[in-house]
Amino acid sequence: MNNILRKDADFIVKQAIKAVQPDAAVQRALKGKEFAGRVVLVAAGKAAWQMAKAAYNCLGTRIEKGVVVTKYNHVMGPIGNFTCLEGGHPVPDENSFLATQAAIDLVSGLQPQDTVLFLLSGGGSALFEKPLIPGEELQHITNQLLACGADIVEMNTVRKRLSAVKGGRFAQLCAPAQVFSIVLSDILGDPLDMIASGPAYPDTSTGAQAWDIVKKYGLVLSLRAQACLDDETPKSLPNTTTQVTGSVRQLCSAAASACETLGYEPIILTDRLACQAKEAGSMLASILKTHGQENKKIAFLAGGETVVQLTGKGLGGRNQELALAAAPGIAELAGAAVFSVGSDGTDGPTDAAGGYVDSTTQSTLQAKGINVHEVLNQNDAYHALQACDGLIITGPTGTNVNDVAVALLHR
Amino acid sequence: MNNILRKDADFIVKQAIKAVQPDAAVQRALKGKEFAGRVVLVAAGKAAWQMAKAAYNCLGTRIEKGVVVTKYNHVMGPIGNFTCLEGGHPVPDENSFLATQAAIDLVSGLQPQDTVLFLLSGGGSALFEKPLIPGEELQHITNQLLACGADIVEMNTVRKRLSAVKGGRFAQLCAPAQVFSIVLSDILGDPLDMIASGPAYPDTSTGAQAWDIVKKYGLVLSLRAQACLDDETPKSLPNTTTQVTGSVRQLCSAAASACETLGYEPIILTDRLACQAKEAGSMLASILKTHGQENKKIAFLAGGETVVQLTGKGLGGRNQELALAAAPGIAELAGAAVFSVGSDGTDGPTDAAGGYVDSTTQSTLQAKGINVHEVLNQNDAYHALQACDGLIITGPTGTNVNDVAVALLHR
């Protein structure tokens, strides 16, 4: 039985991660999509090269030209006639600005029937930027915001107004052409105005709010920067269509589909998990115990990004802690397993993607003199899971859309 | 909207607690039940008087005689011709033994068609006892077990064998009569051999296991006690029927029914919740956020008993912490509410049964300068909830079957 469960877990992990690869995600978003006029491509972010490559594989020379902006050492080779550029991350540099200008030039002079295929991934905030004030002052304002303890929403509200491409402005620059935006989301809940500061998404914040923040913290701004605050960002972008793909939501639904393939009834509890890793593991075990009497194969799924409470100096990661913490709760619950993986294949500072436990784990560890409670206090889940063949190793996966935890009941 | 949600919450709490009152629980278990021969009643535990009173209200003089054994000051008046006795708890005393003997005498000489109506509740382990060795040695063995760090399962495995009524032996004493056992469960998962040490439930532990424990810890036992270990407890009790009632499971299902009455689709996640209170609150909020887009009224329920991590010196309880911790997660999620109550009406050292939060709670508290995160670090949920009308006050309820937390989505 537990061999079957482990095999099921490995299959589910593989399928889920496959579904959120940049190439798979872009292919899915482009499926059946047809374009009327000219098509040009702009890709920005850490996964820009993979996304552009996937789009090129789908559409080939239907894409007339392309500009790809990614971080240093992330261009893996030429893509058709696209211009592939690299820039600074996490701090933008002159190359980021030049690459962004190349993208702006590309989308100029298009007609209403034309389309800008805009591929966005995490890291785009630094890589895709054209400041409206000198870079030096932008850095000075950023430093002031950091020093006064402004939160990320406040920071973005001010900084979007100091950029020619953020807060929906890049989509404005594309007009009258259509923008078809494909977003690979690395933030829980897919806040589209936050991912890379939303170059092609309407901005919900206002200039008045930006002024409130400036006054609240007593920020020092040049007259030029002050004028920027008064220049409102777009509140609607009728030329833009956005498709989020490869987010934790897709990671969960791909895991759910894999569960279904194996005969489990999948129940996605949440894709916004943000609590303590080990407590989430305990709660998933509680859920399995309650449903343990039912005579059917069920899978409960929870995606998101848990946190680890550091109380020791061991080796582990949030996915390993989550899984291990479920072991005592499902001890002796035949047919039960809990596993959790990070979609990037790297859980904490380890070579494991996550952890797997089942009804035998607790007794296996006990027989080796390992106490789960103590291990968790030491944050040493890696070694405990290693001792019971509970590590899930995938290697780096080339994507990063948070984690998914699955609780299986096999009947 | 939020007035409706609060009203819904109060209705659900009221219905759930009503369903697990000892009298309601006993009435439900006896509904439609018919007895052939003579009927005698034995009730033991902290809720014995209420349970016996309810049975008397149902069956009246159909019950020929009764013996009620409860703790001091728990007999509230006469019940028909029943003998109501009080004894020591949590440490059994001579009155516990005398009362138990009166029960044994009552069930002697019955015929196969007769029935012993056996009503059991928490605390029965001390109140219902007839030791097979002198009380002094029993205490000595208990002390040895405590000193060597034996766990509760090990303690019970040894002690059941030193008792004439525990580990299913009381049901044996009732034979050839039938035993209809109604159990009010106060332990998660309703382990029937654990509640009051299972006087009318087959014992799964063995004499060999008891000997292993004696050897493991080097316990000192008299020859008489050693002989007891060899005398096996019953592994099946064909004359006994057991009905668990008024457990946390019933608390959850009554809450679920109340949700259904109000038009919510109820989903019972678990009745075995045992993680940290505030993390459970965070996870319920995550679940609501994920399902917030669905256009239907849903209620997620989680029963059990969470734990509080003490990091401050404020006032609160596990239910109040759970609810308050959900507030940031559901802030601005229209139609969302999370509440949690203890079925005994007393959450922690407070006059509240639990707490209630909705999508407006976070901003209400912020406007008053109250930071939820800091409040939770201070374990001061009571005062924060008080400041936003989030306390749920029921007064003592007369029952205690753990807690239930509910996450509502109103559409």
JSON list of N, CA and C in Angstrom, two decimals, chain A residues 249 268-280 282-291 293 300 302 307 309, chain B residues 249 268-280 282-291 293 300 302 307 309:
[
{"chain": "A", "resi": 249, "resn": "ARG", "atom": "N", "xyz": [-2.12, 28.55, -8.41]},
{"chain": "A", "resi": 249, "resn": "ARG", "atom": "CA", "xyz": [-3.45, 28.05, -8.71]},
{"chain": "A", "resi": 249, "resn": "ARG", "atom": "C", "xyz": [-3.37, 26.91, -9.74]},
{"chain": "A", "resi": 268, "resn": "ILE", "atom": "N", "xyz": [-9.59, 20.92, -3.58]},
{"chain": "A", "resi": 268, "resn": "ILE", "atom": "CA", "xyz": [-8.62, 22.00, -3.36]},
{"chain": "A", "resi": 268, "resn": "ILE", "atom": "C", "xyz": [-9.14, 22.88, -2.22]},
{"chain": "A", "resi": 269, "resn": "LEU", "atom": "N", "xyz": [-8.46, 22.79, -1.08]},
{"chain": "A", "resi": 269, "resn": "LEU", "atom": "CA", "xyz": [-8.87, 23.57, 0.08]},
{"chain": "A", "resi": 269, "resn": "LEU", "atom": "C", "xyz": [-8.54, 25.04, -0.15]},
{"chain": "A", "resi": 270, "resn": "THR", "atom": "N", "xyz": [-7.31, 25.28, -0.56]},
{"chain": "A", "resi": 270, "resn": "THR", "atom": "CA", "xyz": [-6.88, 26.67, -0.73]},
{"chain": "A", "resi": 270, "resn": "THR", "atom": "C", "xyz": [-5.66, 26.74, -1.65]},
{"chain": "A", "resi": 271, "resn": "ASP", "atom": "N", "xyz": [-5.49, 27.88, -2.32]},
{"chain": "A", "resi": 271, "resn": "ASP", "atom": "CA", "xyz": [-4.23, 28.15, -3.02]},
{"chain": "A", "resi": 271, "resn": "ASP", "atom": "C", "xyz": [-3.60, 29.41, -2.43]},
{"chain": "A", "resi": 272, "resn": "ARG", "atom": "N", "xyz": [-3.99, 29.71, -1.17]},
{"chain": "A", "resi": 272, "resn": "ARG", "atom": "CA", "xyz": [-3.49, 30.92, -0.51]},
{"chain": "A", "resi": 272, "resn": "ARG", "atom": "C", "xyz": [-2.92, 30.61, 0.87]},
{"chain": "A", "resi": 273, "resn": "LEU", "atom": "N", "xyz": [-2.47, 29.39, 1.04]},
{"chain": "A", "resi": 273, "resn": "LEU", "atom": "CA", "xyz": [-1.93, 28.95, 2.33]},
{"chain": "A", "resi": 273, "resn": "LEU", "atom": "C", "xyz": [-0.75, 29.83, 2.73]},
{"chain": "A", "resi": 274, "resn": "ALA", "atom": "N", "xyz": [-0.78, 30.35, 3.96]},
{"chain": "A", "resi": 274, "resn": "ALA", "atom": "CA", "xyz": [0.31, 31.24, 4.38]},
{"chain": "A", "resi": 274, "resn": "ALA", "atom": "C", "xyz": [0.64, 31.09, 5.85]},
{"chain": "A", "resi": 275, "resn": "CYS", "atom": "N", "xyz": [0.15, 30.01, 6.47]},
{"chain": "A", "resi": 275, "resn": "CYS", "atom": "CA", "xyz": [0.37, 29.84, 7.91]},
{"chain": "A", "resi": 275, "resn": "CYS", "atom": "C", "xyz": [1.69, 29.12, 8.18]},
{"chain": "A", "resi": 276, "resn": "GLN", "atom": "N", "xyz": [1.93, 28.75, 9.42]},
{"chain": "A", "resi": 276, "resn": "GLN", "atom": "CA", "xyz": [3.15, 28.02, 9.78]},
{"chain": "A", "resi": 276, "resn": "GLN", "atom": "C", "xyz": [3.14, 26.64, 9.14]},
{"chain": "A", "resi": 277, "resn": "ALA", "atom": "N", "xyz": [4.30, 26.27, 8.60]},
{"chain": "A", "resi": 277, "resn": "ALA", "atom": "CA", "xyz": [4.40, 25.01, 7.87]},
{"chain": "A", "resi": 277, "resn": "ALA", "atom": "C", "xyz": [3.95, 23.83, 8.71]},
{"chain": "A", "resi": 278, "resn": "LYS", "atom": "N", "xyz": [4.47, 23.69, 9.93]},
{"chain": "A", "resi": 278, "resn": "LYS", "atom": "CA", "xyz": [4.17, 22.48, 10.70]},
{"chain": "A", "resi": 278, "resn": "LYS", "atom": "C", "xyz": [2.72, 22.45, 11.16]},
{"chain": "A", "resi": 279, "resn": "GLU", "atom": "N", "xyz": [2.10, 23.62, 11.35]},
{"chain": "A", "resi": 279, "resn": "GLU", "atom": "CA", "xyz": [0.70, 23.64, 11.76]},
{"chain": "A", "resi": 279, "resn": "GLU", "atom": "C", "xyz": [-0.20, 23.25, 10.60]},
{"chain": "A", "resi": 280, "resn": "ALA", "atom": "N", "xyz": [0.18, 23.66, 9.39]},
{"chain": "A", "resi": 280, "resn": "ALA", "atom": "CA", "xyz": [-0.57, 23.23, 8.21]},
{"chain": "A", "resi": 280, "resn": "ALA", "atom": "C", "xyz": [-0.50, 21.70, 8.08]},
{"chain": "A", "resi": 282, "resn": "SER", "atom": "N", "xyz": [-0.12, 19.56, 10.54]},
{"chain": "A", "resi": 282, "resn": "SER", "atom": "CA", "xyz": [-0.99, 19.01, 11.59]},
{"chain": "A", "resi": 282, "resn": "SER", "atom": "C", "xyz": [-2.45, 19.07, 11.17]},
{"chain": "A", "resi": 283, "resn": "MET", "atom": "N", "xyz": [-2.84, 20.20, 10.56]},
{"chain": "A", "resi": 283, "resn": "MET", "atom": "CA", "xyz": [-4.24, 20.36, 10.18]},
{"chain": "A", "resi": 283, "resn": "MET", "atom": "C", "xyz": [-4.61, 19.40, 9.04]},
{"chain": "A", "resi": 284, "resn": "LEU", "atom": "N", "xyz": [-3.70, 19.20, 8.09]},
{"chain": "A", "resi": 284, "resn": "LEU", "atom": "CA", "xyz": [-3.99, 18.25, 7.01]},
{"chain": "A", "resi": 284, "resn": "LEU", "atom": "C", "xyz": [-4.15, 16.83, 7.59]},
{"chain": "A", "resi": 285, "resn": "ALA", "atom": "N", "xyz": [-3.32, 16.51, 8.58]},
{"chain": "A", "resi": 285, "resn": "ALA", "atom": "CA", "xyz": [-3.46, 15.19, 9.23]},
{"chain": "A", "resi": 285, "resn": "ALA", "atom": "C", "xyz": [-4.82, 15.08, 9.92]},
{"chain": "A", "resi": 286, "resn": "SER", "atom": "N", "xyz": [-5.25, 16.16, 10.58]},
{"chain": "A", "resi": 286, "resn": "SER", "atom": "CA", "xyz": [-6.56, 16.16, 11.25]},
{"chain": "A", "resi": 286, "resn": "SER", "atom": "C", "xyz": [-7.67, 15.92, 10.24]},
{"chain": "A", "resi": 287, "resn": "ILE", "atom": "N", "xyz": [-7.53, 16.55, 9.07]},
{"chain": "A", "resi": 287, "resn": "ILE", "atom": "CA", "xyz": [-8.55, 16.39, 8.04]},
{"chain": "A", "resi": 287, "resn": "ILE", "atom": "C", "xyz": [-8.59, 14.94, 7.56]},
{"chain": "A", "resi": 288, "resn": "LEU", "atom": "N", "xyz": [-7.42, 14.34, 7.36]},
{"chain": "A", "resi": 288, "resn": "LEU", "atom": "CA", "xyz": [-7.39, 12.93, 6.93]},
{"chain": "A", "resi": 288, "resn": "LEU", "atom": "C", "xyz": [-8.01, 12.03, 7.97]},
{"chain": "A", "resi": 289, "resn": "LYS", "atom": "N", "xyz": [-7.72, 12.27, 9.26]},
{"chain": "A", "resi": 289, "resn": "LYS", "atom": "CA", "xyz": [-8.26, 11.42, 10.31]},
{"chain": "A", "resi": 289, "resn": "LYS", "atom": "C", "xyz": [-9.77, 11.43, 10.32]},
{"chain": "A", "resi": 290, "resn": "THR", "atom": "N", "xyz": [-10.34, 12.62, 10.12]},
{"chain": "A", "resi": 290, "resn": "THR", "atom": "CA", "xyz": [-11.80, 12.73, 10.13]},
{"chain": "A", "resi": 290, "resn": "THR", "atom": "C", "xyz": [-12.42, 12.00, 8.95]},
{"chain": "A", "resi": 291, "resn": "HIS", "atom": "N", "xyz": [-11.74, 12.04, 7.80]},
{"chain": "A", "resi": 291, "resn": "HIS", "atom": "CA", "xyz": [-12.31, 11.43, 6.60]},
{"chain": "A", "resi": 291, "resn": "HIS", "atom": "C", "xyz": [-11.82, 10.00, 6.41]},
{"chain": "A", "resi": 293, "resn": "GLN", "atom": "N", "xyz": [-12.66, 7.30, 7.69]},
{"chain": "A", "resi": 293, "resn": "GLN", "atom": "CA", "xyz": [-13.67, 6.24, 7.72]},
{"chain": "A", "resi": 293, "resn": "GLN", "atom": "C", "xyz": [-14.38, 6.10, 6.39]},
{"chain": "A", "resi": 300, "resn": "PHE", "atom": "N", "xyz": [-6.84, 15.91, -0.52]},
{"chain": "A", "resi": 300, "resn": "PHE", "atom": "CA", "xyz": [-7.02, 17.31, -0.12]},
{"chain": "A", "resi": 300, "resn": "PHE", "atom": "C", "xyz": [-5.77, 18.07, -0.52]},
{"chain": "A", "resi": 302, "resn": "ALA", "atom": "N", "xyz": [-3.59, 21.82, -0.76]},
{"chain": "A", "resi": 302, "resn": "ALA", "atom": "CA", "xyz": [-3.43, 23.18, -0.25]},
{"chain": "A", "resi": 302, "resn": "ALA", "atom": "C", "xyz": [-2.18, 23.78, -0.86]},
{"chain": "A", "resi": 307, "resn": "VAL", "atom": "N", "xyz": [5.21, 29.41, 6.25]},
{"chain": "A", "resi": 307, "resn": "VAL", "atom": "CA", "xyz": [6.42, 29.97, 6.86]},
{"chain": "A", "resi": 307, "resn": "VAL", "atom": "C", "xyz": [6.96, 29.02, 7.91]},
{"chain": "A", "resi": 309, "resn": "GLN", "atom": "N", "xyz": [8.93, 28.59, 11.50]},
{"chain": "A", "resi": 309, "resn": "GLN", "atom": "CA", "xyz": [9.32, 29.28, 12.73]},
{"chain": "A", "resi": 309, "resn": "GLN", "atom": "C", "xyz": [10.68, 28.72, 13.14]},
{"chain": "B", "resi": 249, "resn": "ARG", "atom": "N", "xyz": [-17.91, 15.57, 17.31]},
{"chain": "B", "resi": 249, "resn": "ARG", "atom": "CA", "xyz": [-18.46, 15.21, 16.00]},
{"chain": "B", "resi": 249, "resn": "ARG", "atom": "C", "xyz": [-19.90, 15.70, 15.87]},
{"chain": "B", "resi": 268, "resn": "ILE", "atom": "N", "xyz": [-17.60, 19.89, 6.40]},
{"chain": "B", "resi": 268, "resn": "ILE", "atom": "CA", "xyz": [-16.86, 19.61, 7.63]},
{"chain": "B", "resi": 268, "resn": "ILE", "atom": "C", "xyz": [-15.46, 19.16, 7.24]},
{"chain": "B", "resi": 269, "resn": "LEU", "atom": "N", "xyz": [-14.48, 20.02, 7.52]},
{"chain": "B", "resi": 269, "resn": "LEU", "atom": "CA", "xyz": [-13.10, 19.68, 7.18]},
{"chain": "B", "resi": 269, "resn": "LEU", "atom": "C", "xyz": [-12.57, 18.62, 8.13]},
{"chain": "B", "resi": 270, "resn": "THR", "atom": "N", "xyz": [-12.77, 18.84, 9.41]},
{"chain": "B", "resi": 270, "resn": "THR", "atom": "CA", "xyz": [-12.24, 17.91, 10.40]},
{"chain": "B", "resi": 270, "resn": "THR", "atom": "C", "xyz": [-12.99, 18.06, 11.72]},
{"chain": "B", "resi": 271, "resn": "ASP", "atom": "N", "xyz": [-13.01, 16.99, 12.53]},
{"chain": "B", "resi": 271, "resn": "ASP", "atom": "CA", "xyz": [-13.45, 17.09, 13.92]},
{"chain": "B", "resi": 271, "resn": "ASP", "atom": "C", "xyz": [-12.30, 16.65, 14.84]},
{"chain": "B", "resi": 272, "resn": "ARG", "atom": "N", "xyz": [-11.08, 16.74, 14.30]},
{"chain": "B", "resi": 272, "resn": "ARG", "atom": "CA", "xyz": [-9.89, 16.32, 15.05]},
{"chain": "B", "resi": 272, "resn": "ARG", "atom": "C", "xyz": [-8.82, 17.40, 15.07]},
{"chain": "B", "resi": 273, "resn": "LEU", "atom": "N", "xyz": [-9.25, 18.64, 14.92]},
{"chain": "B", "resi": 273, "resn": "LEU", "atom": "CA", "xyz": [-8.31, 19.77, 14.88]},
{"chain": "B", "resi": 273, "resn": "LEU", "atom": "C", "xyz": [-7.49, 19.83, 16.17]},
{"chain": "B", "resi": 274, "resn": "ALA", "atom": "N", "xyz": [-6.18, 19.90, 16.05]},
{"chain": "B", "resi": 274, "resn": "ALA", "atom": "CA", "xyz": [-5.35, 19.91, 17.26]},
{"chain": "B", "resi": 274, "resn": "ALA", "atom": "C", "xyz": [-4.11, 20.79, 17.09]},
{"chain": "B", "resi": 275, "resn": "CYS", "atom": "N", "xyz": [-4.10, 21.66, 16.07]},
{"chain": "B", "resi": 275, "resn": "CYS", "atom": "CA", "xyz": [-2.92, 22.48, 15.82]},
{"chain": "B", "resi": 275, "resn": "CYS", "atom": "C", "xyz": [-3.00, 23.79, 16.62]},
{"chain": "B", "resi": 276, "resn": "GLN", "atom": "N", "xyz": [-2.06, 24.70, 16.35]},
{"chain": "B", "resi": 276, "resn": "GLN", "atom": "CA", "xyz": [-2.07, 25.99, 17.03]},
{"chain": "B", "resi": 276, "resn": "GLN", "atom": "C", "xyz": [-3.29, 26.81, 16.61]},
{"chain": "B", "resi": 277, "resn": "ALA", "atom": "N", "xyz": [-3.91, 27.43, 17.61]},
{"chain": "B", "resi": 277, "resn": "ALA", "atom": "CA", "xyz": [-5.15, 28.16, 17.38]},
{"chain": "B", "resi": 277, "resn": "ALA", "atom": "C", "xyz": [-5.01, 29.20, 16.28]},
{"chain": "B", "resi": 278, "resn": "LYS", "atom": "N", "xyz": [-4.00, 30.05, 16.38]},
{"chain": "B", "resi": 278, "resn": "LYS", "atom": "CA", "xyz": [-3.91, 31.16, 15.41]},
{"chain": "B", "resi": 278, "resn": "LYS", "atom": "C", "xyz": [-3.56, 30.67, 14.02]},
{"chain": "B", "resi": 279, "resn": "GLU", "atom": "N", "xyz": [-2.85, 29.55, 13.91]},
{"chain": "B", "resi": 279, "resn": "GLU", "atom": "CA", "xyz": [-2.51, 29.02, 12.59]},
{"chain": "B", "resi": 279, "resn": "GLU", "atom": "C", "xyz": [-3.76, 28.41, 11.93]},
{"chain": "B", "resi": 280, "resn": "ALA", "atom": "N", "xyz": [-4.62, 27.80, 12.75]},
{"chain": "B", "resi": 280, "resn": "ALA", "atom": "CA", "xyz": [-5.88, 27.28, 12.21]},
{"chain": "B", "resi": 280, "resn": "ALA", "atom": "C", "xyz": [-6.72, 28.44, 11.68]},
{"chain": "B", "resi": 282, "resn": "SER", "atom": "N", "xyz": [-5.59, 31.29, 10.51]},
{"chain": "B", "resi": 282, "resn": "SER", "atom": "CA", "xyz": [-4.96, 31.73, 9.26]},
{"chain": "B", "resi": 282, "resn": "SER", "atom": "C", "xyz": [-5.34, 30.80, 8.12]},
{"chain": "B", "resi": 283, "resn": "MET", "atom": "N", "xyz": [-5.35, 29.49, 8.38]},
{"chain": "B", "resi": 283, "resn": "MET", "atom": "CA", "xyz": [-5.64, 28.53, 7.32]},
{"chain": "B", "resi": 283, "resn": "MET", "atom": "C", "xyz": [-7.11, 28.63, 6.89]},
{"chain": "B", "resi": 284, "resn": "LEU", "atom": "N", "xyz": [-8.02, 28.83, 7.85]},
{"chain": "B", "resi": 284, "resn": "LEU", "atom": "CA", "xyz": [-9.43, 28.99, 7.48]},
{"chain": "B", "resi": 284, "resn": "LEU", "atom": "C", "xyz": [-9.61, 30.25, 6.62]},
{"chain": "B", "resi": 285, "resn": "ALA", "atom": "N", "xyz": [-8.88, 31.31, 6.97]},
{"chain": "B", "resi": 285, "resn": "ALA", "atom": "CA", "xyz": [-8.95, 32.53, 6.14]},
{"chain": "B", "resi": 285, "resn": "ALA", "atom": "C", "xyz": [-8.44, 32.25, 4.73]},
{"chain": "B", "resi": 286, "resn": "SER", "atom": "N", "xyz": [-7.34, 31.47, 4.62]},
{"chain": "B", "resi": 286, "resn": "SER", "atom": "CA", "xyz": [-6.80, 31.10, 3.30]},
{"chain": "B", "resi": 286, "resn": "SER", "atom": "C", "xyz": [-7.84, 30.33, 2.49]},
{"chain": "B", "resi": 287, "resn": "ILE", "atom": "N", "xyz": [-8.55, 29.45, 3.17]},
{"chain": "B", "resi": 287, "resn": "ILE", "atom": "CA", "xyz": [-9.57, 28.65, 2.48]},
{"chain": "B", "resi": 287, "resn": "ILE", "atom": "C", "xyz": [-10.69, 29.57, 1.97]},
{"chain": "B", "resi": 288, "resn": "LEU", "atom": "N", "xyz": [-11.12, 30.52, 2.80]},
{"chain": "B", "resi": 288, "resn": "LEU", "atom": "CA", "xyz": [-12.17, 31.45, 2.37]},
{"chain": "B", "resi": 288, "resn": "LEU", "atom": "C", "xyz": [-11.71, 32.28, 1.18]},
{"chain": "B", "resi": 289, "resn": "LYS", "atom": "N", "xyz": [-10.46, 32.74, 1.22]},
{"chain": "B", "resi": 289, "resn": "LYS", "atom": "CA", "xyz": [-9.97, 33.58, 0.13]},
{"chain": "B", "resi": 289, "resn": "LYS", "atom": "C", "xyz": [-10.00, 32.84, -1.21]},
{"chain": "B", "resi": 290, "resn": "THR", "atom": "N", "xyz": [-9.62, 31.57, -1.16]},
{"chain": "B", "resi": 290, "resn": "THR", "atom": "CA", "xyz": [-9.60, 30.79, -2.40]},
{"chain": "B", "resi": 290, "resn": "THR", "atom": "C", "xyz": [-11.00, 30.57, -2.94]},
{"chain": "B", "resi": 291, "resn": "HIS", "atom": "N", "xyz": [-11.97, 30.39, -2.02]},
{"chain": "B", "resi": 291, "resn": "HIS", "atom": "CA", "xyz": [-13.33, 30.11, -2.47]},
{"chain": "B", "resi": 291, "resn": "HIS", "atom": "C", "xyz": [-14.17, 31.38, -2.59]},
{"chain": "B", "resi": 293, "resn": "GLN", "atom": "N", "xyz": [-14.39, 33.58, -4.76]},
{"chain": "B", "resi": 293, "resn": "GLN", "atom": "CA", "xyz": [-14.92, 33.94, -6.08]},
{"chain": "B", "resi": 293, "resn": "GLN", "atom": "C", "xyz": [-16.18, 33.16, -6.42]},
{"chain": "B", "resi": 300, "resn": "PHE", "atom": "N", "xyz": [-17.25, 26.36, 5.96]},
{"chain": "B", "resi": 300, "resn": "PHE", "atom": "CA", "xyz": [-16.23, 25.36, 6.26]},
{"chain": "B", "resi": 300, "resn": "PHE", "atom": "C", "xyz": [-16.18, 25.21, 7.79]},
{"chain": "B", "resi": 302, "resn": "ALA", "atom": "N", "xyz": [-14.51, 23.24, 11.30]},
{"chain": "B", "resi": 302, "resn": "ALA", "atom": "CA", "xyz": [-13.40, 22.47, 11.86]},
{"chain": "B", "resi": 302, "resn": "ALA", "atom": "C", "xyz": [-13.60, 22.36, 13.36]},
{"chain": "B", "resi": 307, "resn": "VAL", "atom": "N", "xyz": [-4.44, 24.46, 20.32]},
{"chain": "B", "resi": 307, "resn": "VAL", "atom": "CA", "xyz": [-3.60, 24.86, 21.45]},
{"chain": "B", "resi": 307, "resn": "VAL", "atom": "C", "xyz": [-3.12, 26.30, 21.26]},
{"chain": "B", "resi": 309, "resn": "GLN", "atom": "N", "xyz": [-0.12, 29.04, 21.89]},
{"chain": "B", "resi": 309, "resn": "GLN", "atom": "CA", "xyz": [1.29, 29.22, 22.19]},
{"chain": "B", "resi": 309, "resn": "GLN", "atom": "C", "xyz": [1.41, 30.47, 23.05]}
]
